[in-house]
Amino acid sequence: MVEAYDALLDRAMANITNRESSGERFEIPIASVSVIGARTIVHNFAEIVDRLNRDPQHVLKYLAKEMATAGSFEGGKGYFQGRFSRDTVNRLIGVYSNRFVICPVCKRPDTRVEKKERLSFLVCEACGARSSILTT
Ligand SMILES: [Zn+2]
């Protein structure tokens, strides 16, 4: 039983690796945005965050801060107080990606965030670069 589980896990890991390393272009899904009443909903928020490979709460917090509003993540969707255009949301996701995901040295997205005391670093799995991230 344990072996079967391990094999399954290996296969799952292999799939993840394949998905991340396939193709040279890093494309973030375009945010599907609608405004209902005084709220803006990002329908495919979970999909975007998954592609960015970052904590949904971190992405949410960043977007909310940039839009000077409050946000929440519920059932795979992102909710923001106020009315924001699709362009605004997509632009900010692009900014987030450049800042917290894309390696500034080799421009690849195969990175992870490493925290040391109060500093955050973007560590690139592709080229090994370690860049500091401004977290203001
Ligand atoms: Zn790199």
PDB file of C-alpha atoms and ligand atoms in Angstrom:
ATOM      1  CA  MET A   1       0.000   0.000   0.000  1.00  0.00           C
ATOM      2  CA  VAL A   2       2.812   2.347   0.887  1.00  0.00           C
ATOM      3  CA  GLU A   3       4.591   1.553  -2.353  1.00  0.00           C
ATOM      4  CA  ALA A   4       1.516   2.271  -4.382  1.00  0.00           C
ATOM      5  CA  TYR A   5       1.152   5.607  -2.663  1.00  0.00           C
ATOM      6  CA  ASP A   6       4.788   6.488  -3.308  1.00  0.00           C
ATOM      7  CA  ALA A   7       4.448   5.614  -6.971  1.00  0.00           C
ATOM      8  CA  LEU A   8       1.405   7.803  -7.169  1.00  0.00           C
ATOM      9  CA  LEU A   9       3.228  10.635  -5.477  1.00  0.00           C
ATOM     10  CA  ASP A  10       6.198  10.250  -7.821  1.00  0.00           C
ATOM     11  CA  ARG A  11       3.906  10.423 -10.773  1.00  0.00           C
ATOM     12  CA  ALA A  12       2.180  13.485  -9.368  1.00  0.00           C
ATOM     13  CA  MET A  13       5.521  15.183  -8.811  1.00  0.00           C
ATOM     14  CA  ALA A  14       6.668  14.280 -12.319  1.00  0.00           C
ATOM     15  CA  ASN A  15       3.532  15.836 -13.732  1.00  0.00           C
ATOM     16  CA  ILE A  16       4.126  19.032 -11.829  1.00  0.00           C
ATOM     17  CA  THR A  17       7.725  19.193 -13.016  1.00  0.00           C
ATOM     18  CA  ASN A  18       6.723  18.560 -16.599  1.00  0.00           C
ATOM     19  CA  ARG A  19       4.098  21.210 -16.495  1.00  0.00           C
ATOM     20  CA  GLU A  20       6.436  23.819 -15.097  1.00  0.00           C
ATOM     21  CA  SER A  21       9.317  23.117 -17.419  1.00  0.00           C
ATOM     22  CA  SER A  22       7.329  22.727 -20.613  1.00  0.00           C
ATOM     23  CA  GLY A  23       7.548  25.652 -22.996  1.00  0.00           C
ATOM     24  CA  GLU A  24       9.794  28.643 -22.766  1.00  0.00           C
ATOM     25  CA  ARG A  25       7.049  31.197 -22.474  1.00  0.00           C
ATOM     26  CA  PHE A  26       5.485  31.982 -19.172  1.00  0.00           C
ATOM     27  CA  GLU A  27       1.897  32.949 -19.661  1.00  0.00           C
ATOM     28  CA  ILE A  28      -0.342  34.051 -16.874  1.00  0.00           C
ATOM     29  CA  PRO A  29      -4.038  33.428 -17.497  1.00  0.00           C
ATOM     30  CA  ILE A  30      -5.849  36.669 -18.272  1.00  0.00           C
ATOM     31  CA  ALA A  31      -7.988  37.663 -15.340  1.00  0.00           C
ATOM     32  CA  SER A  32     -11.690  37.272 -15.930  1.00  0.00           C
ATOM     33  CA  VAL A  33     -13.129  40.277 -14.157  1.00  0.00           C
ATOM     34  CA  SER A  34     -16.645  41.423 -13.511  1.00  0.00           C
ATOM     35  CA  VAL A  35     -18.056  44.227 -11.447  1.00  0.00           C
ATOM     36  CA  ILE A  36     -21.188  43.429  -9.515  1.00  0.00           C
ATOM     37  CA  GLY A  37     -22.613  46.257  -7.509  1.00  0.00           C
ATOM     38  CA  ALA A  38     -19.722  47.874  -5.713  1.00  0.00           C
ATOM     39  CA  ARG A  39     -17.510  44.791  -5.853  1.00  0.00           C
ATOM     40  CA  THR A  40     -15.018  43.540  -8.371  1.00  0.00           C
ATOM     41  CA  ILE A  41     -14.739  39.792  -8.813  1.00  0.00           C
ATOM     42  CA  VAL A  42     -11.801  37.987 -10.345  1.00  0.00           C
ATOM     43  CA  HIS A  43     -13.334  34.666 -11.365  1.00  0.00           C
ATOM     44  CA  ASN A  44     -10.168  32.759 -12.183  1.00  0.00           C
ATOM     45  CA  PHE A  45      -8.102  34.032  -9.293  1.00  0.00           C
ATOM     46  CA  ALA A  46      -7.155  30.509  -8.140  1.00  0.00           C
ATOM     47  CA  GLU A  47      -5.940  29.611 -11.631  1.00  0.00           C
ATOM     48  CA  ILE A  48      -3.795  32.757 -11.818  1.00  0.00           C
ATOM     49  CA  VAL A  49      -2.296  32.193  -8.391  1.00  0.00           C
ATOM     50  CA  ASP A  50      -1.601  28.583  -9.276  1.00  0.00           C
ATOM     51  CA  ARG A  51       0.289  29.675 -12.392  1.00  0.00           C
ATOM     52  CA  LEU A  52       2.216  32.257 -10.403  1.00  0.00           C
ATOM     53  CA  ASN A  53       2.929  29.529  -7.862  1.00  0.00           C
ATOM     54  CA  ARG A  54       2.473  31.915  -4.964  1.00  0.00           C
ATOM     55  CA  ASP A  55       0.354  32.089  -1.843  1.00  0.00           C
ATOM     56  CA  PRO A  56      -3.167  33.349  -2.767  1.00  0.00           C
ATOM     57  CA  GLN A  57      -3.210  35.566   0.306  1.00  0.00           C
ATOM     58  CA  HIS A  58       0.019  37.243  -0.722  1.00  0.00           C
ATOM     59  CA  VAL A  59      -1.231  37.957  -4.242  1.00  0.00           C
ATOM     60  CA  LEU A  60      -4.534  39.166  -2.846  1.00  0.00           C
ATOM     61  CA  LYS A  61      -2.873  41.441  -0.343  1.00  0.00           C
ATOM     62  CA  TYR A  62      -0.642  42.947  -2.998  1.00  0.00           C
ATOM     63  CA  LEU A  63      -3.496  43.657  -5.409  1.00  0.00           C
ATOM     64  CA  ALA A  64      -5.719  45.064  -2.677  1.00  0.00           C
ATOM     65  CA  LYS A  65      -2.938  47.335  -1.503  1.00  0.00           C
ATOM     66  CA  GLU A  66      -2.198  48.598  -5.003  1.00  0.00           C
ATOM     67  CA  MET A  67      -5.880  49.305  -5.580  1.00  0.00           C
ATOM     68  CA  ALA A  68      -6.141  50.884  -2.126  1.00  0.00           C
ATOM     69  CA  THR A  69      -9.033  48.653  -1.153  1.00  0.00           C
ATOM     70  CA  ALA A  70      -9.890  45.474   0.734  1.00  0.00           C
ATOM     71  CA  GLY A  71      -9.880  42.036  -0.838  1.00  0.00           C
ATOM     72  CA  SER A  72     -10.800  38.488   0.002  1.00  0.00           C
ATOM     73  CA  PHE A  73     -10.240  35.056  -1.477  1.00  0.00           C
ATOM     74  CA  GLU A  74     -13.269  32.780  -1.398  1.00  0.00           C
ATOM     75  CA  GLY A  75     -14.068  29.646  -3.335  1.00  0.00           C
ATOM     76  CA  GLY A  76     -11.285  30.192  -5.852  1.00  0.00           C
ATOM     77  CA  LYS A  77     -12.397  33.722  -6.644  1.00  0.00           C
ATOM     78  CA  GLY A  78     -10.885  37.023  -5.648  1.00  0.00           C
ATOM     79  CA  TYR A  79     -13.181  39.755  -4.371  1.00  0.00           C
ATOM     80  CA  PHE A  80     -12.291  43.420  -4.124  1.00  0.00           C
ATOM     81  CA  GLN A  81     -14.287  46.288  -2.720  1.00  0.00           C
ATOM     82  CA  GLY A  82     -14.882  48.909  -5.358  1.00  0.00           C
ATOM     83  CA  ARG A  83     -15.042  48.918  -9.142  1.00  0.00           C
ATOM     84  CA  PHE A  84     -11.904  48.083 -11.054  1.00  0.00           C
ATOM     85  CA  SER A  85     -11.443  47.425 -14.732  1.00  0.00           C
ATOM     86  CA  ARG A  86     -10.118  44.229 -16.227  1.00  0.00           C
ATOM     87  CA  ASP A  87      -7.119  46.197 -17.486  1.00  0.00           C
ATOM     88  CA  THR A  88      -6.258  47.442 -14.022  1.00  0.00           C
ATOM     89  CA  VAL A  89      -6.436  43.943 -12.520  1.00  0.00           C
ATOM     90  CA  ASN A  90      -4.385  42.401 -15.319  1.00  0.00           C
ATOM     91  CA  ARG A  91      -1.799  45.150 -15.199  1.00  0.00           C
ATOM     92  CA  LEU A  92      -1.330  44.666 -11.452  1.00  0.00           C
ATOM     93  CA  ILE A  93      -1.022  40.908 -11.836  1.00  0.00           C
ATOM     94  CA  GLY A  94       1.693  41.582 -14.397  1.00  0.00           C
ATOM     95  CA  VAL A  95       3.470  43.901 -11.955  1.00  0.00           C
ATOM     96  CA  TYR A  96       3.204  41.259  -9.234  1.00  0.00           C
ATOM     97  CA  SER A  97       4.661  38.660 -11.542  1.00  0.00           C
ATOM     98  CA  ASN A  98       7.614  40.849 -12.502  1.00  0.00           C
ATOM     99  CA  ARG A  99       8.276  41.678  -8.921  1.00  0.00           C
ATOM    100  CA  PHE A 100       7.711  38.404  -7.105  1.00  0.00           C
ATOM    101  CA  VAL A 101       7.896  35.645  -9.692  1.00  0.00           C
ATOM    102  CA  ILE A 102      10.100  36.389 -12.693  1.00  0.00           C
ATOM    103  CA  CYS A 103      13.841  36.091 -12.135  1.00  0.00           C
ATOM    104  CA  PRO A 104      15.387  39.483 -13.000  1.00  0.00           C
ATOM    105  CA  VAL A 105      18.532  37.752 -14.234  1.00  0.00           C
ATOM    106  CA  CYS A 106      17.294  35.046 -16.600  1.00  0.00           C
ATOM    107  CA  LYS A 107      13.622  36.120 -16.860  1.00  0.00           C
ATOM    108  CA  ARG A 108      12.334  32.676 -16.030  1.00  0.00           C
ATOM    109  CA  PRO A 109       9.479  32.034 -13.594  1.00  0.00           C
ATOM    110  CA  ASP A 110      11.065  29.046 -11.848  1.00  0.00           C
ATOM    111  CA  THR A 111      11.613  30.863  -8.607  1.00  0.00           C
ATOM    112  CA  ARG A 112      10.710  30.687  -4.962  1.00  0.00           C
ATOM    113  CA  VAL A 113      10.598  33.320  -2.262  1.00  0.00           C
ATOM    114  CA  GLU A 114      12.957  32.941   0.640  1.00  0.00           C
ATOM    115  CA  LYS A 115      12.631  35.007   3.773  1.00  0.00           C
ATOM    116  CA  LYS A 116      15.472  35.924   6.004  1.00  0.00           C
ATOM    117  CA  GLU A 117      14.732  38.128   8.963  1.00  0.00           C
ATOM    118  CA  ARG A 118      12.909  41.078   7.425  1.00  0.00           C
ATOM    119  CA  LEU A 119      14.225  40.604   3.931  1.00  0.00           C
ATOM    120  CA  SER A 120      12.734  38.606   1.114  1.00  0.00           C
ATOM    121  CA  PHE A 121      14.709  37.096  -1.695  1.00  0.00           C
ATOM    122  CA  LEU A 122      13.689  35.664  -4.999  1.00  0.00           C
ATOM    123  CA  VAL A 123      15.716  32.502  -5.494  1.00  0.00           C
ATOM    124  CA  CYS A 124      15.846  31.233  -9.063  1.00  0.00           C
ATOM    125  CA  GLU A 125      15.835  27.483  -9.614  1.00  0.00           C
ATOM    126  CA  ALA A 126      16.871  27.941 -13.233  1.00  0.00           C
ATOM    127  CA  CYS A 127      19.994  30.070 -12.952  1.00  0.00           C
ATOM    128  CA  GLY A 128      20.599  30.146  -9.198  1.00  0.00           C
ATOM    129  CA  ALA A 129      20.368  33.917  -8.918  1.00  0.00           C
ATOM    130  CA  ARG A 130      19.303  35.365  -5.622  1.00  0.00           C
ATOM    131  CA  SER A 131      17.667  38.764  -5.852  1.00  0.00           C
ATOM    132  CA  SER A 132      16.294  40.891  -3.091  1.00  0.00           C
ATOM    133  CA  ILE A 133      12.642  41.814  -3.236  1.00  0.00           C
ATOM    134  CA  LEU A 134      11.405  45.144  -2.027  1.00  0.00           C
ATOM    135  CA  THR A 135       8.464  44.467   0.210  1.00  0.00           C
ATOM    136  CA  THR A 136       7.200  47.942   0.882  1.00  0.00           C
TER     137      THR A 136
HETATM  138 ZN    ZN B   1      17.213  33.054 -13.034  1.00  0.00          ZN
END
